[in-house]
CSV table of C-alpha atoms and ligand atoms in Angstrom, one decimal:
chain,number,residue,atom,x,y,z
V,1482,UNK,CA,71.0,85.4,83.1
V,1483,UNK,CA,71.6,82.6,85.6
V,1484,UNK,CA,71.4,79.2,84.3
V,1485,UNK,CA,71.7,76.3,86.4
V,1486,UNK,CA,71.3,72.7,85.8
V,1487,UNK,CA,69.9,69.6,88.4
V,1488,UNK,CA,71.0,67.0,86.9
V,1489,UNK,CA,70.0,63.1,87.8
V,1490,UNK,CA,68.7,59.9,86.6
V,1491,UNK,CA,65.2,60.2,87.2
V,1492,UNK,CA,64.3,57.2,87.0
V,1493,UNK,CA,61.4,58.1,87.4
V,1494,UNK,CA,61.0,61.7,88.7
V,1495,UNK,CA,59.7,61.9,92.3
V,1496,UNK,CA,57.9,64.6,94.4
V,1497,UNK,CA,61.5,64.8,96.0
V,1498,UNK,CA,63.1,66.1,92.5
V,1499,UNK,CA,59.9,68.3,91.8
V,1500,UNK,CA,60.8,70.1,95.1
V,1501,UNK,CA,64.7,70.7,94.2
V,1502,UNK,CA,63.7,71.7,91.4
V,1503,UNK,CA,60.8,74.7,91.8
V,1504,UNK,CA,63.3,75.6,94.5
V,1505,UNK,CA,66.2,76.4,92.7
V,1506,UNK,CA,63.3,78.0,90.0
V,1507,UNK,CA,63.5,80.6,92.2
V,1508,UNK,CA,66.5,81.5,92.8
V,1509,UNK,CA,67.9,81.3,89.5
V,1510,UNK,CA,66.9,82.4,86.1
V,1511,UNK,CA,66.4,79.5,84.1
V,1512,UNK,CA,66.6,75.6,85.2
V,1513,UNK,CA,67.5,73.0,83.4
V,1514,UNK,CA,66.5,69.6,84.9
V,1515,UNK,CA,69.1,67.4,82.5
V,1516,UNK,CA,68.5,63.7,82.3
V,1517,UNK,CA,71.9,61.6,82.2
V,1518,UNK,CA,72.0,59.0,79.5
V,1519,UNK,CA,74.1,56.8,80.4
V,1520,UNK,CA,74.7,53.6,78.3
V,1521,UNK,CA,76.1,51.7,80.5
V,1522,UNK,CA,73.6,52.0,83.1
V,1523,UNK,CA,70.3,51.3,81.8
V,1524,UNK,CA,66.9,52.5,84.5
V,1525,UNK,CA,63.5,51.2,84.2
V,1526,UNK,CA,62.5,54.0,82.0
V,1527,UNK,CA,64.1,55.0,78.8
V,1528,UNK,CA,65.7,58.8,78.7
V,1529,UNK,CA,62.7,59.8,75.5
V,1530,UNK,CA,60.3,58.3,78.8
V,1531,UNK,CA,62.2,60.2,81.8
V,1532,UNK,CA,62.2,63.3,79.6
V,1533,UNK,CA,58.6,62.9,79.1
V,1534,UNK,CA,57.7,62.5,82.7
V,1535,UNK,CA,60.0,65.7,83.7
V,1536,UNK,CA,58.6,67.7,82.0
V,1537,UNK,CA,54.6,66.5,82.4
V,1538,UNK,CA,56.3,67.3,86.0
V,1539,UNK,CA,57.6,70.5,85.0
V,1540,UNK,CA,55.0,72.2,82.9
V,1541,UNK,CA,54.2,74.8,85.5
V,1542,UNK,CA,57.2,76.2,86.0
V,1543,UNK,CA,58.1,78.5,83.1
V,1544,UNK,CA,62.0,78.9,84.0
V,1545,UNK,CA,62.3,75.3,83.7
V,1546,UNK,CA,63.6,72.8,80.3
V,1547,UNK,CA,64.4,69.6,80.4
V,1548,UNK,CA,67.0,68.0,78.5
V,1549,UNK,CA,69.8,64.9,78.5
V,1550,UNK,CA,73.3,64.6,78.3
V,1551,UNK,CA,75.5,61.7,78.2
V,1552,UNK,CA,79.5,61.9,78.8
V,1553,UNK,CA,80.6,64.9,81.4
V,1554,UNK,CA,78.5,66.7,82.9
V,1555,UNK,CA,80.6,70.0,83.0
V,1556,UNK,CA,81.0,69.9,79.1
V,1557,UNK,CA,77.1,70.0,79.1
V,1558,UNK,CA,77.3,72.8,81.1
V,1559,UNK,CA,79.8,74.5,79.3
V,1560,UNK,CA,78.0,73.6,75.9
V,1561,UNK,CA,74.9,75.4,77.4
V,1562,UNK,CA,76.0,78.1,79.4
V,1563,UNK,CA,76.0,76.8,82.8
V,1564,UNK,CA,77.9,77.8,85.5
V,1565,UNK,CA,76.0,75.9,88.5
V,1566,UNK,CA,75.5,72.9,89.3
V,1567,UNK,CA,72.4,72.3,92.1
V,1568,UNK,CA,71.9,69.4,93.5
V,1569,UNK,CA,70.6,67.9,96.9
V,1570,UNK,CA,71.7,66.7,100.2
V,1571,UNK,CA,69.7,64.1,101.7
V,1572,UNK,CA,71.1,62.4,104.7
V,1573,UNK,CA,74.6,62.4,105.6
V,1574,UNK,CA,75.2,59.4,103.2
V,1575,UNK,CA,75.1,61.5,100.1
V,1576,UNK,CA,77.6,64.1,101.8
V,1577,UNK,CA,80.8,61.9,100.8
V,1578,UNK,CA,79.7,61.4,97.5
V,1579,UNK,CA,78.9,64.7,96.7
V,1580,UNK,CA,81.6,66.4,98.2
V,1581,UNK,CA,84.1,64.0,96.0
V,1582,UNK,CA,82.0,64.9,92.8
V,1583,UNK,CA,81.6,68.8,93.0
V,1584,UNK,CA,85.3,69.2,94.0
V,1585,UNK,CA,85.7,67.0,90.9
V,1586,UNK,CA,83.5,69.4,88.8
V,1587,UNK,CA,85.2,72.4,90.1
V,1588,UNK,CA,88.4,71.1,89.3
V,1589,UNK,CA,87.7,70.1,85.5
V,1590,UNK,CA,86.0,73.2,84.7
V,1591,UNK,CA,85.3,75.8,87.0
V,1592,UNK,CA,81.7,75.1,87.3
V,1593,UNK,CA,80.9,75.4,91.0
V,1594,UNK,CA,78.1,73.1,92.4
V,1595,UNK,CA,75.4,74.5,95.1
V,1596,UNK,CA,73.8,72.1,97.8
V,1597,UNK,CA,70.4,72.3,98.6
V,1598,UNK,CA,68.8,70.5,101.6
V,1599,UNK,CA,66.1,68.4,101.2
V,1600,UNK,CA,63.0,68.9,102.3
V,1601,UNK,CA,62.2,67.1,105.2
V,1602,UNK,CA,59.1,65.9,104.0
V,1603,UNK,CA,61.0,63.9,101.1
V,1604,UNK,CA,64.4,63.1,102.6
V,1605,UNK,CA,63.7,59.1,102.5
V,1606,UNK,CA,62.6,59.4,99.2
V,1607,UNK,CA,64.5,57.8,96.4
V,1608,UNK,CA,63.4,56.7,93.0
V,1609,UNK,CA,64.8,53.0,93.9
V,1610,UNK,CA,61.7,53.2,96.7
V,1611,UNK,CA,59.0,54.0,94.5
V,1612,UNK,CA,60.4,51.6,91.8
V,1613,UNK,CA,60.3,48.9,94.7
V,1614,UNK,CA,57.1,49.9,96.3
V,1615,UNK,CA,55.2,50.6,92.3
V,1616,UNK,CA,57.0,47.2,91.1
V,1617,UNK,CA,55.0,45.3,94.6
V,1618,UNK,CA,51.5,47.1,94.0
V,1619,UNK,CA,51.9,49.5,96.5
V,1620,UNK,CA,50.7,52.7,96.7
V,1621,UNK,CA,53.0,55.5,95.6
V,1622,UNK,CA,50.5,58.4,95.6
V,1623,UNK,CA,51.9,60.3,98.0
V,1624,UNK,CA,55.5,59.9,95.7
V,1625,UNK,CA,55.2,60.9,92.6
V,1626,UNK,CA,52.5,62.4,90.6
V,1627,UNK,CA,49.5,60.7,89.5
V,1628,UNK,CA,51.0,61.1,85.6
V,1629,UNK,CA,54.3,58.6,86.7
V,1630,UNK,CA,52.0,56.7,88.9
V,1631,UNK,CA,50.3,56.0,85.8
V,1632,UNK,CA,53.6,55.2,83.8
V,1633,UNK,CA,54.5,52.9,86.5
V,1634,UNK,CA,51.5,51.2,86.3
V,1635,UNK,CA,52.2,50.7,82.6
V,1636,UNK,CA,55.3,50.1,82.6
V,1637,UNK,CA,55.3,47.0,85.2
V,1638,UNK,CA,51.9,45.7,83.6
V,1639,UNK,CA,54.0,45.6,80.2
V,1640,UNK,CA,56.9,43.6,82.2
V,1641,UNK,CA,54.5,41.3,83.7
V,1642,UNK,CA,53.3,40.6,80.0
V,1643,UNK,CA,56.4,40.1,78.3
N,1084,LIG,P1,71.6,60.6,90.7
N,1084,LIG,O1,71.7,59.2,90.3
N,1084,LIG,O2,72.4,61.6,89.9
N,1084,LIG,O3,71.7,60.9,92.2
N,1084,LIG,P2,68.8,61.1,91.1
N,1084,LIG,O4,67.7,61.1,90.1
N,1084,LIG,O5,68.7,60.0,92.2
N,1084,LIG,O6,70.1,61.0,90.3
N,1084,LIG,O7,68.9,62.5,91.9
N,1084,LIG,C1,69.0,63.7,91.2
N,1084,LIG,C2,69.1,64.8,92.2
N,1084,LIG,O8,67.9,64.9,92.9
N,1084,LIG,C3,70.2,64.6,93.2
N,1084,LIG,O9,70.7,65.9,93.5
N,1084,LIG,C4,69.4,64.1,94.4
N,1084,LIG,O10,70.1,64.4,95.6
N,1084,LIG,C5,68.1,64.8,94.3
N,1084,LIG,N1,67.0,64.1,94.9
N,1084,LIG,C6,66.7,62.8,94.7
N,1084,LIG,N2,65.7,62.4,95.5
N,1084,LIG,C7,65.4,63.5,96.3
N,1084,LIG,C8,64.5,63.8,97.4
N,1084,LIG,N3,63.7,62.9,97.8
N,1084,LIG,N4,64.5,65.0,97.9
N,1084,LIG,C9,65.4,66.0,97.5
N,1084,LIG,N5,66.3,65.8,96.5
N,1084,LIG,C10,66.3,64.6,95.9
């Protein structure tokens, strides 16, 4: 059994992580798509909301959970089986970052990280964008799914009311 974990913030889940992620669906055996929860940097959405969202996202692919994990990510992996990491290269600009991270990873524990490339289609696509664009009015259709569309829309509105 090959388990592998994409792990992120998700805040919220775009047509960018949907893609990693029914990638890497098949070439492993199981994926999870792990939320971080990190105290200390709080998103838009809460983690029960992200987790919510991932898997509405998700709920085709039946190789796929979702779940959180706060502290290290490679004692989450070790708690769970996991001996890949996938995540995503973008541009360039994620390269140093990444690099420095899964070296990191490897060092603490062992747990080797796989790049995937993004798909061109979604390689500007960030969920800072679609919070920007969603928080303006603008039209994120082409983003995210019409389910976080929908959460956007709720979740600004509620902003705008408090
Ligand atoms: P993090 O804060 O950990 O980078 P993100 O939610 O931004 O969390 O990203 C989680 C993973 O999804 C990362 O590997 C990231 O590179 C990847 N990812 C984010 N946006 C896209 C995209 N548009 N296309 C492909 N991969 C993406």
């Amino acid at each position: 059994m090959r388990r592998v974990v994409c792990p992120g913030s998700f805040d919220p889940v775009t047509f960018g992580h949907i893609d990693i992620i029914g990638r890497a669906a098949k070439q492993y055996d199981e994926v999870v798509a792990a939320v971080l929860n990190n105290v200390n940097k709080r998103g838009l959405f809460t983690v029960p909301e992200k987790l919510d969202m991932l898997r509405a996202s998700t709920a085709d692919l039946d190789n796929v959970r979702v779940s959180e994990f706060d502290g290290l990510l490679v004692d989450f992996c070790r708690a769970n089986g996991i001996e890949t990491i996938v995540r995503s290269l973008r541009s360039v600009s994620d390269f140093d970052y990444e690099l420095q991270i899964a070296q990191m990873n490897f060092r603490l524990s062992g747990v080797e990280t796989v790049f995937m490339t993004a798909n061109p289609q979604y390689s500007f696509l960030s969920s800072s964008l679609v919070r920007e664009i969603a928080q303006h009015g603008g039209d994120v259709s082409s983003l995210v799914t019409p389910y976080v569309q929908g959460r956007l829309r709720d979740k600004y509105e509620e902003r705008a009311g408090a």
